[in-house]
């Protein structure tokens, strides 16, 4: 890390390596097969280098066995150039079933520079469509094409002069960009399979008939800013797949009604900022799927949208900047149409041709003369109504304004301090304001929380954390107290079973946990499998921090995805109980359902040794006066899981942790097994 390496290959890394940190170098090239024969490889960090292109063969691995976790790669903060050769990167994590490629852990943070960006900034890799991974080409002829040696060959792709052309990996996207190159007519040799054509910024003038004939795959066409002044009746003949047409900022004056007859599948039409004065009645008739229509900044006087447009599909219509004929004979139809399509139309800026009267004022004037109820409903939506500002309404307006300001301030303060308000309401009254309690799907789970921690923290967890929560009525499954896993090969199944049976997963991240359990591959793999299965419930994972976390990328991602509560912070217990599910009355778990014991019925009841707390953490006198009854396993004790919300909450104080004393301390545990009367036929007593 933090060197000046520019490339790496298969000989750059020893075959026995486990972790490779190459971040913050100048690496531009990763050679193919660099990570082959690295059977022990677990992590590769290529973060913050100069990698623009990388072949999938560069990340190829020897086949990893099913029981072994795939290596984790980090490639974020590189200037990745997403051309047609990089489309595989977006779905590399979907190839894990092949066991020959790593898992890229920070794929959601990778950004891309596009080949055909048209000035747009970099975009997140996962937001790109497959058609945006493009490569430039000058000419191309498919293998099945038999006319490539002739001039008039439809299956031969030749980029027009002064244009740039692009294709994706499968040639399903074919982009021809001829913008701002000075064309005075539409180029004749545009590839027939073009899906997007950019002709904006030219000087095209009149668009003749059949200029786009044969472009049966064309979906997007830009003709804006090209001085277009007229369209023939067969200009768009043959482009039945066209979905988006840009013709804004031109000099069109009239649309007679036949210009767009072939565009039955058009979704978006941009005709704004032209000089259009007349629209034929059948101009938009064939557009059955039109969703966006831009007509603002024209000179339209007579327009009947109630007969010319399909209101069922129209989602956005802009007409401002035009002047309308506001006579009462036609205003009734406009009024009814505005009432039904107010969401699609911005009517605040619609003006009448006779003067400065707005369309709203004209509707009001005509409505008053005929006492139209429909007109009244439209006028009430007008931003200006002179009668409401009369002297009799001033006190009402003032009072309403004051009430609105007070409500706004209270709402704003409540939003700013919503976390503190939520904690206060939950700790005082047991209600949740800004979040829901446990969902119905979690009500059937056996335990409120499954707690993972270090074996060296067992007394701290059981006598401080678990003791407090269990006295409040929570049913807990503690990893070392309740999971009796003798064979390490069953560890993953036990952890997964316990996490599935719990509404929350609590991970106590202490110094001992990081130095012991987190460093053990079997334990770490089991915990990662548990977190992967609970990805949809990631907000239900609680991290209790008792120490600073180092720059481990895996832990940093975990901190961002899960809820974090630091030991010793202000209102620790309130935050912990707020993160836990609500305590409800529920029957004690049946012995056959004790998943913490691997589904087996235990005839013993385990308790912690009744000795004083170790000196590596100390309780304040307030907490030392609390009940010192030993904490029992929630997995085998029926009465320990029978809690109610009526129990009084005990006061708490914070524990100060001295890790130096803890590490020098020799732990002595006493385990007792007391026969349960219900199972006294197999009762035994053990002392260790």
XYZ file of C-alpha atoms in Angstrom:
688
model
C 0.000 0.000 0.000
C 0.933 3.652 -0.596
C 3.679 2.945 -3.124
C 4.150 3.597 -6.851
C 3.403 0.208 -8.400
C 1.991 0.495 -11.935
C 1.102 -3.129 -12.796
C 0.876 -6.583 -11.240
C 1.031 -10.085 -12.701
C 1.066 -13.731 -11.640
C 4.709 -13.518 -10.557
C 4.144 -10.396 -8.480
C 2.348 -12.268 -5.701
C 3.498 -15.454 -3.912
C 1.239 -18.475 -4.386
C 0.868 -18.965 -0.616
C -0.355 -15.443 0.082
C -3.605 -14.967 2.015
C -4.171 -11.193 2.046
C -2.880 -8.663 -0.481
C -3.074 -4.920 0.224
C -2.245 -2.903 -2.904
C -4.362 0.157 -2.223
C -3.178 3.718 -2.954
C -0.674 2.796 -5.658
C -0.505 3.781 -9.332
C -1.623 0.417 -10.724
C -3.081 0.737 -14.222
C -2.849 -2.870 -15.406
C -3.735 -6.175 -13.776
C -2.501 -8.946 -16.052
C -4.607 -12.034 -16.825
C -4.267 -14.994 -14.436
C -2.662 -12.809 -11.770
C -4.513 -14.633 -8.974
C -4.420 -18.191 -10.318
C -2.805 -20.841 -8.121
C -3.395 -18.690 -5.019
C -5.246 -21.382 -3.080
C -5.022 -19.571 0.279
C -6.171 -16.191 -1.019
C -8.850 -14.543 1.132
C -8.628 -10.794 0.478
C -7.252 -8.428 -2.184
C -7.454 -4.643 -1.764
C -6.971 -2.700 -5.023
C -8.709 0.413 -3.726
C -7.583 3.880 -4.925
C -5.399 3.037 -7.932
C -5.452 4.106 -11.606
C -7.260 1.092 -13.071
C -9.381 2.013 -16.108
C -9.910 -1.350 -17.798
C -9.550 -4.823 -16.400
C -10.190 -8.127 -18.126
C -12.318 -10.737 -16.405
C -9.384 -13.134 -16.813
C -7.388 -10.880 -14.479
C -9.725 -11.888 -11.640
C -9.863 -15.581 -12.562
C -9.225 -18.061 -9.743
C -8.635 -21.755 -9.419
C -11.884 -23.526 -8.583
C -12.606 -22.964 -4.887
C -14.273 -25.803 -2.940
C -17.819 -25.236 -1.723
C -16.847 -25.291 1.939
C -14.276 -22.529 1.470
C -15.262 -18.884 1.269
C -14.502 -17.038 -1.965
C -11.818 -14.320 -1.794
C -13.014 -10.771 -1.205
C -11.841 -8.017 -3.581
C -12.061 -4.229 -3.124
C -11.721 -2.111 -6.299
C -13.469 1.155 -5.430
C -12.082 4.650 -6.114
C -10.569 3.682 -9.474
C -11.302 5.613 -12.722
C -13.102 2.656 -14.310
C -13.876 3.217 -18.005
C -17.116 1.324 -18.624
C -16.888 0.384 -22.285
C -18.373 -2.713 -23.919
C -15.594 -4.926 -22.485
C -16.513 -4.054 -18.886
C -20.170 -5.107 -18.809
C -19.229 -8.285 -16.903
C -18.110 -6.251 -13.885
C -21.693 -5.261 -13.067
C -22.710 -8.913 -12.594
C -19.479 -10.525 -11.326
C -21.045 -11.317 -7.956
C -23.699 -13.333 -9.783
C -20.962 -15.730 -10.947
C -20.187 -16.991 -7.443
C -21.850 -20.336 -8.194
C -19.020 -21.092 -10.636
C -16.498 -20.806 -7.755
C -13.901 -19.333 -10.145
C -14.295 -15.613 -9.467
C -14.012 -13.537 -6.287
C -16.708 -11.492 -4.608
C -16.284 -7.733 -5.120
C -17.389 -6.342 -1.771
C -17.560 -2.629 -2.686
C -19.308 -2.951 -6.046
C -21.943 -0.428 -4.965
C -19.274 2.281 -4.581
C -17.655 1.777 -8.013
C -18.265 4.679 -10.418
C -17.904 4.660 -14.209
C -16.751 6.986 -16.939
C -18.949 6.371 -19.989
C -17.667 6.138 -23.550
C -20.663 8.100 -24.876
C -21.388 10.478 -22.018
C -22.324 13.725 -23.879
C -20.903 15.729 -20.998
C -22.604 13.833 -18.203
C -20.568 13.114 -15.034
C -19.511 9.694 -13.845
C -22.316 7.342 -12.881
C -22.541 4.490 -10.337
C -21.758 1.144 -11.936
C -24.889 -0.547 -10.610
C -27.143 2.196 -12.065
C -26.046 1.618 -15.659
C -28.086 -0.226 -18.264
C -26.359 -2.868 -20.420
C -26.878 -0.588 -23.450
C -24.651 2.074 -21.848
C -21.506 -0.086 -21.981
C -20.351 1.088 -25.418
C -17.292 0.838 -27.662
C -16.614 3.020 -30.738
C -16.508 1.568 -34.250
C -15.856 2.827 -37.779
C -17.174 -0.087 -39.835
C -18.501 -3.535 -39.075
C -19.958 -6.383 -41.098
C -21.623 -9.370 -39.490
C -20.387 -12.851 -40.344
C -23.732 -13.806 -41.905
C -23.799 -10.731 -44.137
C -23.083 -11.579 -47.811
C -23.112 -8.097 -49.337
C -20.320 -6.365 -47.472
C -18.337 -5.903 -50.690
C -21.109 -3.787 -52.219
C -22.060 -0.184 -51.510
C -25.786 -0.682 -50.878
C -25.596 -3.266 -48.102
C -28.043 -2.981 -45.211
C -26.191 -5.373 -42.897
C -22.897 -3.502 -43.216
C -22.336 -0.924 -40.460
C -20.356 2.097 -41.662
C -20.165 5.202 -39.517
C -21.039 8.403 -41.496
C -18.375 11.018 -42.167
C -17.553 13.268 -39.177
C -19.744 11.138 -36.912
C -18.864 8.829 -34.031
C -20.574 5.467 -33.665
C -20.781 3.093 -30.719
C -22.045 -0.418 -29.999
C -22.535 -2.547 -26.922
C -21.162 -6.040 -26.323
C -23.973 -7.806 -28.199
C -24.585 -5.112 -30.850
C -28.142 -4.689 -29.564
C -27.340 -1.011 -28.924
C -26.028 0.971 -31.912
C -25.511 4.698 -31.294
C -24.758 7.160 -34.122
C -23.695 10.632 -32.929
C -23.608 13.256 -35.708
C -24.345 16.265 -33.512
C -22.815 19.690 -34.233
C -20.886 18.641 -37.364
C -22.520 21.028 -39.881
C -24.791 18.638 -41.795
C -27.336 20.413 -44.040
C -29.352 17.247 -44.633
C -29.791 13.893 -42.949
C -26.807 11.610 -43.789
C -27.719 8.838 -46.193
C -25.380 6.135 -44.849
C -26.579 5.904 -41.276
C -26.408 2.209 -40.191
C -29.760 0.479 -40.571
C -29.544 -1.098 -37.103
C -29.060 2.250 -35.318
C -30.992 2.441 -32.041
C -30.084 6.047 -31.148
C -29.328 8.859 -33.625
C -28.059 12.307 -32.579
C -28.453 14.994 -35.279
C -28.855 17.986 -32.969
C -26.915 21.179 -33.590
C -26.918 20.930 -37.414
C -28.615 23.020 -40.146
C -31.153 20.604 -41.608
C -33.915 22.998 -42.709
C -36.585 20.869 -44.397
C -36.894 17.188 -43.494
C -37.752 15.267 -46.651
C -39.745 12.088 -47.030
C -38.312 8.679 -46.110
C -35.061 10.122 -44.684
C -35.145 7.503 -41.899
C -36.619 4.640 -43.917
C -35.457 1.180 -42.829
C -34.378 2.235 -39.323
C -36.687 -0.346 -37.786
C -34.720 -0.521 -34.500
C -34.500 3.248 -33.938
C -35.794 4.199 -30.469
C -34.281 7.648 -29.724
C -33.900 10.504 -32.241
C -32.446 13.967 -31.538
C -33.292 16.674 -34.133
C -33.319 19.648 -31.774
C -31.407 22.892 -32.415
C -31.084 22.035 -36.124
C -33.069 24.874 -37.776
C -35.807 22.464 -38.887
C -38.657 24.485 -40.447
C -40.926 21.826 -41.982
C -41.670 18.094 -41.856
C -42.968 16.031 -44.783
C -45.801 13.576 -44.377
C -43.443 10.591 -44.799
C -40.413 11.903 -42.911
C -40.745 9.303 -40.162
C -41.963 6.478 -42.361
C -40.515 3.119 -41.263
C -39.418 4.094 -37.732
C -42.296 2.425 -35.915
C -40.123 1.589 -32.879
C -39.348 5.249 -32.091
C -40.039 6.084 -28.429
C -38.345 9.471 -27.855
C -38.304 12.360 -30.378
C -36.550 15.677 -29.650
C -37.517 18.540 -31.989
C -37.331 21.480 -29.578
C -35.597 24.788 -30.387
C -36.359 24.717 -34.124
C -38.471 26.896 -36.460
C -41.584 24.778 -37.014
C -44.669 26.922 -37.705
C -47.397 24.404 -38.442
C -48.248 20.760 -37.879
C -51.065 19.739 -40.221
C -51.740 16.353 -38.680
C -49.997 13.800 -40.894
C -46.378 14.321 -39.792
C -46.391 11.707 -36.989
C -48.754 9.097 -38.443
C -46.153 6.313 -38.190
C -45.188 6.964 -34.542
C -47.685 4.741 -32.764
C -45.237 3.725 -29.998
C -43.916 7.215 -29.182
C -43.639 7.910 -25.426
C -41.981 11.350 -25.368
C -42.358 14.250 -27.829
C -40.506 17.561 -27.387
C -41.826 20.428 -29.576
C -41.201 23.351 -27.232
C -39.528 26.630 -28.244
C -40.670 26.592 -31.877
C -42.967 29.019 -33.749
C -45.972 26.687 -33.977
C -49.232 28.584 -34.588
C -51.513 25.763 -35.675
C -51.925 22.123 -34.654
C -54.024 19.825 -36.828
C -56.752 17.855 -35.082
C -55.107 14.523 -35.925
C -51.515 15.522 -35.070
C -51.364 13.334 -31.943
C -54.170 10.897 -32.737
C -52.006 7.853 -33.466
C -49.864 8.257 -30.316
C -51.660 5.804 -28.049
C -48.810 5.583 -25.500
C -47.722 9.242 -25.320
C -46.640 10.144 -21.768
C -44.718 13.446 -22.125
C -45.658 16.287 -24.497
C -43.767 19.600 -24.457
C -45.461 22.485 -26.318
C -44.416 25.519 -24.263
C -43.008 28.716 -25.770
C -44.900 28.544 -29.083
C -47.625 30.741 -30.619
C -50.531 28.308 -30.295
C -53.938 30.033 -30.089
C -56.486 27.288 -30.744
C -55.818 23.898 -29.207
C -58.399 21.342 -28.128
C -56.578 18.803 -25.925
C -59.875 17.136 -24.954
C -60.241 15.915 -28.560
C -56.617 15.785 -29.723
C -54.853 13.975 -26.844
C -55.184 10.603 -25.139
C -55.541 11.666 -21.503
C -55.322 8.104 -20.163
C -51.565 7.792 -20.766
C -50.496 11.459 -20.629
C -48.462 12.141 -17.472
C -46.862 15.508 -18.292
C -48.063 18.311 -20.566
C -46.500 21.793 -20.812
C -48.430 24.581 -22.571
C -47.196 27.739 -20.839
C -45.910 30.539 -23.026
C -48.812 30.249 -25.488
C -51.824 32.580 -25.751
C -55.320 31.131 -25.855
C -58.665 32.190 -27.292
C -60.667 32.700 -24.119
C -64.243 33.108 -25.395
C -66.982 31.584 -23.302
C -68.078 29.259 -26.106
C -64.875 27.197 -25.924
C -63.922 27.834 -22.318
C -66.394 25.277 -20.982
C -64.621 22.364 -22.662
C -61.230 23.654 -21.477
C -62.548 23.992 -17.922
C -63.715 20.378 -17.780
C -60.476 19.108 -19.308
C -58.363 21.122 -16.838
C -60.305 19.678 -13.925
C -59.600 16.108 -15.072
C -55.934 16.679 -16.047
C -54.697 19.205 -13.496
C -51.892 16.865 -12.374
C -50.393 16.673 -15.869
C -50.602 20.386 -16.673
C -49.064 23.516 -15.150
C -51.939 25.986 -15.606
C -50.598 28.911 -13.576
C -48.967 30.573 -16.613
C -51.658 30.131 -19.274
C -52.606 33.553 -20.725
C -55.423 34.665 -23.008
C -54.749 36.216 -26.411
C -57.092 39.187 -25.822
C -54.944 40.795 -23.146
C -53.359 40.102 -19.773
C -56.264 38.022 -18.499
C -55.251 34.553 -17.341
C -57.093 31.401 -18.275
C -58.245 31.092 -14.663
C -59.763 34.584 -14.780
C -61.540 33.762 -18.028
C -62.992 30.573 -16.542
C -64.180 32.547 -13.524
C -65.754 35.252 -15.682
C -67.594 32.782 -17.880
C -68.551 30.637 -14.903
C -70.154 33.513 -13.036
C -72.256 34.358 -16.049
C -73.721 30.885 -16.310
C -73.358 29.837 -12.655
C -71.318 26.779 -13.556
C -70.481 24.521 -10.646
C -67.610 23.015 -12.574
C -66.107 26.458 -13.207
C -66.360 27.258 -9.506
C -64.379 24.132 -8.586
C -61.589 25.189 -10.944
C -61.538 28.815 -9.777
C -61.151 27.676 -6.162
C -57.794 26.206 -7.154
C -56.613 29.561 -8.525
C -53.658 31.133 -6.664
C -55.464 34.510 -6.754
C -59.049 35.081 -5.503
C -59.786 38.737 -4.657
C -62.838 38.093 -2.432
C -60.922 36.184 0.194
C -58.777 39.239 0.949
C -61.726 41.401 2.002
C -61.730 43.178 5.357
C -63.976 40.559 6.985
C -61.450 37.807 6.340
C -58.277 39.516 7.600
C -58.538 38.124 11.194
C -59.224 34.659 9.811
C -56.218 34.870 7.489
C -53.977 36.163 10.303
C -55.052 33.393 12.691
C -54.563 30.748 10.018
C -51.106 32.107 9.261
C -50.098 32.006 12.938
C -51.381 28.445 13.309
C -49.528 27.399 10.179
C -46.261 28.953 11.445
C -46.610 27.250 14.837
C -47.331 23.875 13.240
C -44.399 24.344 10.875
C -41.996 25.197 13.730
C -43.169 22.292 15.876
C -42.887 19.903 12.934
C -39.414 21.190 12.048
C -38.128 20.900 15.627
C -39.687 17.462 15.939
C -37.943 16.336 12.772
C -34.557 17.776 13.828
C -34.710 16.159 17.284
C -36.696 13.112 16.201
C -34.157 10.636 17.617
C -34.186 12.228 21.081
C -37.974 12.498 21.010
C -38.283 8.840 19.990
C -35.972 7.691 22.813
C -37.814 9.805 25.378
C -41.269 8.606 24.319
C -40.166 4.967 24.264
C -38.374 5.060 27.634
C -41.155 7.049 29.329
C -44.330 5.647 27.807
C -43.177 2.605 25.810
C -44.411 3.957 22.477
C -42.566 4.343 19.182
C -43.157 7.575 17.261
C -40.990 7.421 14.153
C -40.543 3.674 13.747
C -42.672 0.559 13.856
C -42.373 -2.208 16.370
C -41.627 -5.767 15.400
C -43.442 -6.890 12.292
C -45.964 -9.699 12.279
C -43.382 -11.923 10.590
C -41.164 -11.603 13.690
C -43.834 -12.395 16.253
C -43.288 -16.130 15.770
C -39.555 -15.949 16.457
C -38.553 -17.740 19.654
C -36.130 -15.185 21.093
C -35.901 -11.439 21.235
C -32.164 -11.435 20.571
C -29.265 -13.748 19.797
C -26.039 -12.355 21.307
C -22.579 -13.016 19.814
C -19.531 -12.083 21.888
C -16.061 -13.171 22.965
C -15.700 -16.000 25.436
C -13.518 -13.660 27.512
C -16.453 -11.232 27.767
C -18.876 -13.887 28.994
C -19.304 -12.535 32.521
C -19.631 -8.950 31.254
C -22.303 -9.968 28.745
C -24.226 -12.335 30.998
C -24.087 -10.309 34.244
C -24.400 -6.803 32.793
C -25.984 -6.751 29.324
C -28.065 -9.927 29.405
C -28.987 -9.575 33.075
C -30.445 -6.113 32.511
C -32.371 -7.089 29.383
C -33.715 -10.326 30.848
C -34.947 -8.504 33.962
C -36.855 -6.219 31.568
C -38.634 -9.207 30.070
C -36.504 -9.979 27.023
C -35.721 -13.553 26.049
C -32.054 -13.868 25.019
C -29.943 -16.594 23.490
C -26.270 -16.108 24.443
C -23.694 -17.740 22.195
C -21.413 -19.333 24.806
C -24.029 -19.764 27.494
C -26.665 -21.420 25.341
C -25.024 -22.804 22.187
C -23.227 -25.994 23.194
C -21.291 -26.593 19.975
C -18.707 -29.299 20.600
C -17.870 -29.969 16.928
C -16.625 -26.871 14.998
C -18.113 -28.247 11.783
C -21.585 -27.632 13.246
C -20.812 -24.032 14.237
C -22.300 -22.411 11.113
C -25.543 -24.397 11.345
C -25.889 -23.533 15.025
C -25.292 -19.822 14.461
C -27.734 -19.739 11.533
C -30.375 -21.562 13.539
C -30.010 -19.215 16.490
C -30.146 -16.083 14.306
C -33.252 -17.331 12.471
C -34.968 -17.900 15.798
C -34.235 -14.370 17.079
C -35.800 -11.007 16.277
C -32.494 -9.207 16.770
C -28.807 -10.128 16.492
C -26.495 -8.413 18.994
C -22.747 -8.474 18.282
C -20.506 -7.268 21.119
C -17.451 -5.858 19.303
C -14.778 -5.778 21.989
C -11.006 -5.948 21.833
C -11.123 -9.605 22.857
C -13.690 -10.372 20.147
C -11.498 -8.815 17.446
C -8.340 -10.571 18.687
C -9.912 -13.998 19.145
C -13.261 -14.908 17.565
C -12.978 -12.540 14.599
C -9.527 -13.953 13.794
C -10.759 -17.565 13.764
C -11.770 -18.535 10.193
C -14.506 -20.946 11.283
C -16.166 -18.454 13.626
C -15.797 -15.618 11.140
C -17.287 -17.695 8.322
C -20.235 -18.665 10.517
C -20.899 -15.038 11.472
C -20.601 -13.860 7.855
C -23.040 -16.562 6.740
C -25.420 -15.362 9.430
C -25.135 -11.721 8.283
C -25.547 -12.723 4.629
C -28.763 -14.577 5.412
C -30.094 -11.587 7.390
C -29.284 -9.072 4.632
C -32.985 -8.187 4.336
C -33.065 -7.695 8.137
C -29.748 -5.842 8.346
C -31.389 -3.040 10.366
C -32.154 -5.683 13.020
C -28.428 -6.312 13.646
C -27.107 -4.342 16.649
C -23.389 -3.672 17.148
C -22.337 -2.907 20.727
C -18.939 -1.202 20.526
C -16.626 -1.322 23.535
C -13.427 -0.430 21.662
C -12.215 1.436 18.590
C -12.504 -0.427 15.283
C -9.436 -0.493 13.050
C -9.396 0.065 9.273
C -10.769 -3.406 8.519
C -12.890 -2.836 5.344
C -15.262 -5.624 6.314
C -15.962 -4.126 9.723
C -16.322 -0.649 8.234
C -19.006 -1.925 5.839
C -20.707 -3.641 8.762
C -20.707 -0.397 10.771
C -22.411 1.420 7.884
C -25.085 -1.236 7.354
C -26.034 -2.053 10.962
C -27.238 -0.080 13.967
C -24.311 0.903 16.217
C -24.513 1.602 19.965
C -21.314 2.492 21.855
C -20.841 1.244 25.403
C -20.552 4.170 27.783
C -22.316 6.684 25.539
C -25.117 8.879 26.816
C -28.492 7.108 27.170
C -26.935 3.764 26.277
C -29.659 1.648 27.891
C -32.474 3.702 26.365
C -30.952 3.307 22.896
C -30.452 -0.423 23.406
C -34.032 -1.023 24.539
C -35.338 1.163 21.713
C -33.425 -0.979 19.214
C -34.852 -4.155 20.736
C -38.353 -5.411 19.836
C -41.261 -4.583 22.095
C -41.682 -6.950 25.038
C -44.929 -8.890 24.731
C -46.573 -11.582 26.761
C -45.830 -14.887 25.146
C -45.724 -18.533 26.319
C -42.427 -20.015 27.338
C -40.682 -21.921 24.560
C -41.519 -25.563 24.346
C -38.514 -27.803 25.078
C -38.703 -29.219 21.558
C -38.261 -25.696 20.111
C -35.104 -24.718 21.973
C -33.033 -23.909 18.934
C -30.198 -22.549 21.026
C -29.573 -26.111 22.183
C -29.547 -27.404 18.642
C -33.135 -28.592 18.882
C -32.315 -31.069 21.679
C -33.980 -31.244 25.064
C -31.522 -30.610 27.847
C -32.088 -32.152 31.236
C -29.771 -29.682 32.909
C -30.058 -26.068 33.946
C -26.850 -24.071 33.575
C -26.043 -21.085 35.744
C -23.034 -18.809 35.968
C -20.768 -19.206 38.951
C -21.997 -17.020 41.855
C -18.726 -15.149 42.255
C -17.869 -11.458 42.253
C -17.335 -9.594 39.010
C -13.815 -9.499 37.612
C -11.784 -6.325 38.060
C -11.450 -5.524 34.320
C -14.848 -3.865 34.520
C -16.425 -2.277 37.593
C -20.027 -1.563 38.473
C -21.021 1.613 40.265
C -22.550 1.286 43.750
C -25.993 1.954 42.290
C -25.837 -1.134 40.143
C -24.162 -3.264 42.842
C -27.299 -2.962 44.946
C -29.382 -4.643 42.307
C -30.434 -8.229 42.478
C -27.506 -10.565 41.992
C -29.548 -13.590 41.056
C -27.627 -15.726 38.590
C -28.672 -15.415 34.963
C -30.198 -18.577 33.594
C -30.120 -19.842 30.041
C -33.161 -18.666 28.163
C -32.919 -21.725 25.976
C -33.740 -24.317 28.648
C -35.410 -22.273 31.371
C -39.094 -21.766 30.837
C -39.543 -19.291 33.683
C -36.680 -17.102 32.405
C -38.522 -16.518 29.140
C -41.844 -15.728 30.873
C -41.452 -11.947 31.174
C -44.016 -9.171 31.110
C -43.806 -5.481 30.459
C -45.225 -4.849 33.955
C -41.861 -5.522 35.619
C -40.221 -2.420 36.954
C -37.141 -1.266 35.041
C -33.938 -1.302 37.117
C -31.585 1.678 37.169
C -28.321 1.261 35.326
C -24.868 2.717 35.383
C -22.041 2.366 32.936
C -19.218 -0.118 33.203
C -15.645 1.031 32.813
C -13.465 -1.538 31.082
C -9.777 -2.062 31.793
C -8.548 -4.332 29.016
C -4.998 -4.507 30.413
C -6.209 -6.033 33.651
C -8.580 -8.221 31.749
C -5.918 -9.728 29.531
C -3.653 -10.417 32.512
C -6.494 -12.019 34.415
C -6.668 -15.785 34.633
C -10.308 -16.810 34.273
C -11.708 -19.458 36.550
C -15.224 -20.674 35.761
C -17.415 -23.018 37.685
C -20.116 -24.773 35.695
C -22.875 -26.580 37.497
C -25.486 -28.865 36.063
C -28.537 -29.229 38.299
C -31.165 -31.819 37.432
C -34.473 -30.436 36.286
C -37.379 -32.114 38.104
C -39.103 -32.649 34.774
C -36.179 -34.718 33.532
C -34.755 -36.228 36.723
C -34.435 -39.611 35.128
C -31.262 -38.445 33.394
C -30.004 -35.823 35.854
C -26.257 -35.523 36.349
C -23.954 -33.095 38.117
C -20.641 -31.888 36.666
C -17.943 -29.717 38.189
C -15.011 -28.302 36.209
